[in-house]
mmCIF file of C-alpha atoms in Angstrom:
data_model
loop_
_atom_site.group_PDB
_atom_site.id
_atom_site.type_symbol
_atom_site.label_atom_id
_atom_site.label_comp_id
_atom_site.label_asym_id
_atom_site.label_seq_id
_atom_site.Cartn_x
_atom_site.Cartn_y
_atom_site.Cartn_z
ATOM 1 C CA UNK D 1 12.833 -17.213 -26.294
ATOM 2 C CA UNK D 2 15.980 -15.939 -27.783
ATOM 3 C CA UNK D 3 19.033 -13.829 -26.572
ATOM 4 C CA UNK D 4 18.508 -10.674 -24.814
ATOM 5 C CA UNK D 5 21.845 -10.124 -23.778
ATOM 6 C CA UNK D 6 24.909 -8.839 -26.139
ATOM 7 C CA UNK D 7 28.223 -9.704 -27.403
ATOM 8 C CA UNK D 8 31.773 -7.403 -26.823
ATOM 9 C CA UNK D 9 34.574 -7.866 -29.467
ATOM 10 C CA UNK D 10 37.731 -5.441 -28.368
ATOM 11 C CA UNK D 11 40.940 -5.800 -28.678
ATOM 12 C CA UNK D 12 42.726 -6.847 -25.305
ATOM 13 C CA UNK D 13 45.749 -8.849 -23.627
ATOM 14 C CA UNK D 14 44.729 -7.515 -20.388
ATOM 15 C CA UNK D 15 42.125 -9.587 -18.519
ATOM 16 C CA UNK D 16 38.717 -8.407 -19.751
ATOM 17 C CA UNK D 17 36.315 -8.904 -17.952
ATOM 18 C CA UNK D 18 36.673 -6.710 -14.750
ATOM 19 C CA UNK D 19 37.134 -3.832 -17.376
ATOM 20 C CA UNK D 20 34.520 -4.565 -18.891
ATOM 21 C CA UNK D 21 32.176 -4.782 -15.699
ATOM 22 C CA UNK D 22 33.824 -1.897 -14.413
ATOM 23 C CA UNK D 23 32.711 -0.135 -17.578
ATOM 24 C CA UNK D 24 28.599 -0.566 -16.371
ATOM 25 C CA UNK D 25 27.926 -4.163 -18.256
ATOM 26 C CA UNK D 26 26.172 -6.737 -16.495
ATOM 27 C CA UNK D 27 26.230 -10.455 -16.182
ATOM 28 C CA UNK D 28 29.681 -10.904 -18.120
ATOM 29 C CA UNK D 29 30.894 -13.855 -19.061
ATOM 30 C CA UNK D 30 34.762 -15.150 -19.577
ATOM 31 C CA UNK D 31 36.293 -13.898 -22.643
ATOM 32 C CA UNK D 32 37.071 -15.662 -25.441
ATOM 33 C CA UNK D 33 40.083 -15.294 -27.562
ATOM 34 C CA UNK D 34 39.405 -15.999 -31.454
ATOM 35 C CA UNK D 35 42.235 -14.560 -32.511
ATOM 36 C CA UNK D 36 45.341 -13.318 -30.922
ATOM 37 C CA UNK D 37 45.058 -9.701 -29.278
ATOM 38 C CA UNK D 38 40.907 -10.016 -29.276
ATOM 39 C CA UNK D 39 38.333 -11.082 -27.087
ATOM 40 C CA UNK D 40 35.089 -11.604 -27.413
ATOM 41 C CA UNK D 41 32.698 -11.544 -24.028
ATOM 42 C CA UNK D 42 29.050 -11.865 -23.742
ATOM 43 C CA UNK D 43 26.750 -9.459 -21.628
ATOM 44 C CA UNK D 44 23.644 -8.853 -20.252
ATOM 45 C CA UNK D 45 22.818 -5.264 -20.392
ATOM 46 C CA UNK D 46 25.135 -2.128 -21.017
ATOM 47 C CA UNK D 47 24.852 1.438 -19.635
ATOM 48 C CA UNK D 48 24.467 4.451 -21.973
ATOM 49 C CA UNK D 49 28.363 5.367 -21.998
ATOM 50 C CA UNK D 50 29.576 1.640 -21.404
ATOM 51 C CA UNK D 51 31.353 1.387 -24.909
ATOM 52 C CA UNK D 52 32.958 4.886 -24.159
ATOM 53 C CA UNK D 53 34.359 3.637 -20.661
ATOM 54 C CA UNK D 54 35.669 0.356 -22.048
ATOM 55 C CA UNK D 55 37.347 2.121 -25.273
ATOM 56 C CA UNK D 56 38.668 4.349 -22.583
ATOM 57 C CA UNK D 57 39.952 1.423 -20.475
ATOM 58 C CA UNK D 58 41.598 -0.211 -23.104
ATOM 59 C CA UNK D 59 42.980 2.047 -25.342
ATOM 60 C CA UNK D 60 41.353 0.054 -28.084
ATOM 61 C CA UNK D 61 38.479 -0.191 -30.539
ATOM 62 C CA UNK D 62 35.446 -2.046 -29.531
ATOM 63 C CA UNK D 63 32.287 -2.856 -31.403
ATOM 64 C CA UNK D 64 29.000 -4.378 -29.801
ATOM 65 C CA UNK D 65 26.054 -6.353 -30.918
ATOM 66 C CA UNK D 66 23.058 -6.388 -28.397
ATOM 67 C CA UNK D 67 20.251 -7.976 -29.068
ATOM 68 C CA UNK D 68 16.512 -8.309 -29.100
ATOM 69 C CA UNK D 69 15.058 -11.672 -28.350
ATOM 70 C CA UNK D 70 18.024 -13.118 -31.029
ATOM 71 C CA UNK D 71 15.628 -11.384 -33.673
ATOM 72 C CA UNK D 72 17.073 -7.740 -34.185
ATOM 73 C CA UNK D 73 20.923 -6.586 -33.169
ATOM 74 C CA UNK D 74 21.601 -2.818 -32.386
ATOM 75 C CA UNK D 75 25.511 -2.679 -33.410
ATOM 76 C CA UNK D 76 27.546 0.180 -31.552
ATOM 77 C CA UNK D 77 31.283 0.356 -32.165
ATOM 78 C CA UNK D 78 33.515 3.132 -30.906
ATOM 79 C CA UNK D 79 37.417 4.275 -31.173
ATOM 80 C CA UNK D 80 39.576 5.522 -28.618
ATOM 81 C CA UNK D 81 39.691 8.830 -30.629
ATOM 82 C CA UNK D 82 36.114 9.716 -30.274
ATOM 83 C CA UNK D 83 34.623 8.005 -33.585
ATOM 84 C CA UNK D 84 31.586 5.901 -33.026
ATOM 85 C CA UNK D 85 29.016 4.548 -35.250
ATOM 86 C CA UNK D 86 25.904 2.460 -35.381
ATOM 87 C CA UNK D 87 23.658 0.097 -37.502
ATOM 88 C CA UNK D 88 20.605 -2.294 -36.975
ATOM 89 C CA UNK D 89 20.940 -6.329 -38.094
ATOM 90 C CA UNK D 90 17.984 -7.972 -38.984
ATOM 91 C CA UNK D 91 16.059 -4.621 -40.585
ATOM 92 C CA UNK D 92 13.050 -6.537 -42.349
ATOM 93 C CA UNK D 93 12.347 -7.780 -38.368
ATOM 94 C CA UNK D 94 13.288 -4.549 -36.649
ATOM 95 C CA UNK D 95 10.707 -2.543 -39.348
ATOM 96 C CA UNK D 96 8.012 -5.454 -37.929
ATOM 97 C CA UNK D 97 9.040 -4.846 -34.079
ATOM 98 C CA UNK D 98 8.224 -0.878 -34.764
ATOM 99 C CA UNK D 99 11.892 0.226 -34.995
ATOM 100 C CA UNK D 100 12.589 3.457 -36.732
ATOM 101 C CA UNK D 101 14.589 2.392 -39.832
ATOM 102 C CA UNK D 102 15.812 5.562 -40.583
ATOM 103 C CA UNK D 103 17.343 5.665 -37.170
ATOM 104 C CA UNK D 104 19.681 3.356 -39.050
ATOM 105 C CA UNK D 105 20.838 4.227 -42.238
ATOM 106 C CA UNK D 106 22.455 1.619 -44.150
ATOM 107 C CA UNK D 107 24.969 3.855 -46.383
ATOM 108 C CA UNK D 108 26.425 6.050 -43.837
ATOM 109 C CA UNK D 109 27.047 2.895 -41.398
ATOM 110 C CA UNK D 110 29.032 1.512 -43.899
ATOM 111 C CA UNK D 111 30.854 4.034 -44.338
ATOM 112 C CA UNK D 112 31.505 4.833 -40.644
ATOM 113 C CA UNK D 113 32.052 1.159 -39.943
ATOM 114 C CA UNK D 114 35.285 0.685 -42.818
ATOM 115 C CA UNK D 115 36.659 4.433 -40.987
ATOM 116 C CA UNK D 116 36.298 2.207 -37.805
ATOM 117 C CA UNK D 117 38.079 -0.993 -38.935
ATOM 118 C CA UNK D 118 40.823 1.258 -40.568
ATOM 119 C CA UNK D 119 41.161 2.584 -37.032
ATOM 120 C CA UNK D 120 41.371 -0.516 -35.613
ATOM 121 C CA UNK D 121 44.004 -1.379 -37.854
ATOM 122 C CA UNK D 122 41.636 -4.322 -39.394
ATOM 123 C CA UNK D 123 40.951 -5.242 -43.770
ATOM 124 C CA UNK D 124 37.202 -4.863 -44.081
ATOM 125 C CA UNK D 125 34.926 -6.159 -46.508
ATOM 126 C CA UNK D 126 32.446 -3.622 -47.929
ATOM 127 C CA UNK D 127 30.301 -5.679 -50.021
ATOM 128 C CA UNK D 128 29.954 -8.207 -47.076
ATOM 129 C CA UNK D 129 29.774 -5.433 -44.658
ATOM 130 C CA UNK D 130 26.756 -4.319 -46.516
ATOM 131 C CA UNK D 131 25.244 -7.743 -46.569
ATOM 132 C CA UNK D 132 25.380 -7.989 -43.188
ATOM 133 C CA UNK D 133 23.847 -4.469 -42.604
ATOM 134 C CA UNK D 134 20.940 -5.474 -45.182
ATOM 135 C CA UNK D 135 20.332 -8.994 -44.961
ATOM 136 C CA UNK D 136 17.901 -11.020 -43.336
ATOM 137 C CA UNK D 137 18.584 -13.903 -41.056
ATOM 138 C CA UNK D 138 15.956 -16.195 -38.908
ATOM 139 C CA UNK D 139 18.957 -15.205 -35.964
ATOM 140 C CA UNK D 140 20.505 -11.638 -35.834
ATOM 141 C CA UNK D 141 23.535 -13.344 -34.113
ATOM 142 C CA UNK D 142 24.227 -14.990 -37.773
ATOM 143 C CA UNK D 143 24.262 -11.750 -39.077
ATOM 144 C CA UNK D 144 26.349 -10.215 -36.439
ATOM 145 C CA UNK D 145 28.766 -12.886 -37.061
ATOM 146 C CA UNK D 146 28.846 -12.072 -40.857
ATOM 147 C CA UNK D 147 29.214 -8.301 -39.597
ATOM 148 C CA UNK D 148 32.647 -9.237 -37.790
ATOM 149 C CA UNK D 149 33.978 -11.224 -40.103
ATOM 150 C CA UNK D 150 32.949 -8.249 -42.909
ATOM 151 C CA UNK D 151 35.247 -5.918 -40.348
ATOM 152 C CA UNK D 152 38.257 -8.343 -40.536
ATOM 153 C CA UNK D 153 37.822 -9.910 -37.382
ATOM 154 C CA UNK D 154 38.132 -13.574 -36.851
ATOM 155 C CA UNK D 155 34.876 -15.639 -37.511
ATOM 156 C CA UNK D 156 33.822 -16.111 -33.416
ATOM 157 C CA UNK D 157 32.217 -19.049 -34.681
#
């Protein structure tokens, strides 16, 4: 059985994790710091308006990966000034779970998600953002790796 849980990437000096839990995610585990000024903290579950509380909290862009048995990740990523966006890893796996595709459109998540990392004061990628967004992977958590590092953010490997 794979992960169920997700991972957090926001930017943060300020001890994470009781933000984060206040913010309605369970199960969190001590943050890591890949690079200086980020941290990266896994979860369990997340309520519908955690990523708006912890963006609120912080002050600070966040982006999420959550994901389904390590086989599909739902990406949500949010900006203190109200712009969000969202995007599916793994596609070929999520269209064999039942997941509506179009739900997810590729083009418009890229988009969204280089407006984001310009936000977040980050050098994106587009070609490897959209590799991540399209690709296939036998674990979504290699693809949202490839997704974070296609945002400018430090490889969490």
């Amino acid at each position: 059985m794979g992960n169920s849980g997700g991972s957090l990437t926001v930017r943060s000096t300020a001890g994470l994790r009781g933000l984060v839990e206040a913010a309605g995610f369970t199960e969190v585990e001590d943050a890591e710091s890949p690079a200086e000024g980020r941290q990266v903290s896994d979860f369990a579950e997340s309520g519908p308006r955690s990523m708006v509380d912890l963006v609120r909290g912080t002050g600070a862009p966040a982006v999420l990966v959550s994901f389904l048995d390590s086989d599909v990740g739902f990406v949500e990523a949010v900006t203190p000034g109200g712009g969000t966006w969202e995007a599916l890893l793994n596609r070929a796996v999520a269209d064999d779970y039942g997941i509506p595709l179009d739900r997810f459109p590729v083009e418009p998540a890229v988009k969204e998600a280089l407006a984001w990392a310009a936000a977040a004061g980050l050098t994106p990628d587009e070609d490897l953002l959209r590799q991540a967004l399209t690709g296939s992977a036998a674990f979504a958590e290699e693809l949202s790796s490839l997704l974070l590092v296609a945002l400018g953010l430090p490889d969490p490997s």
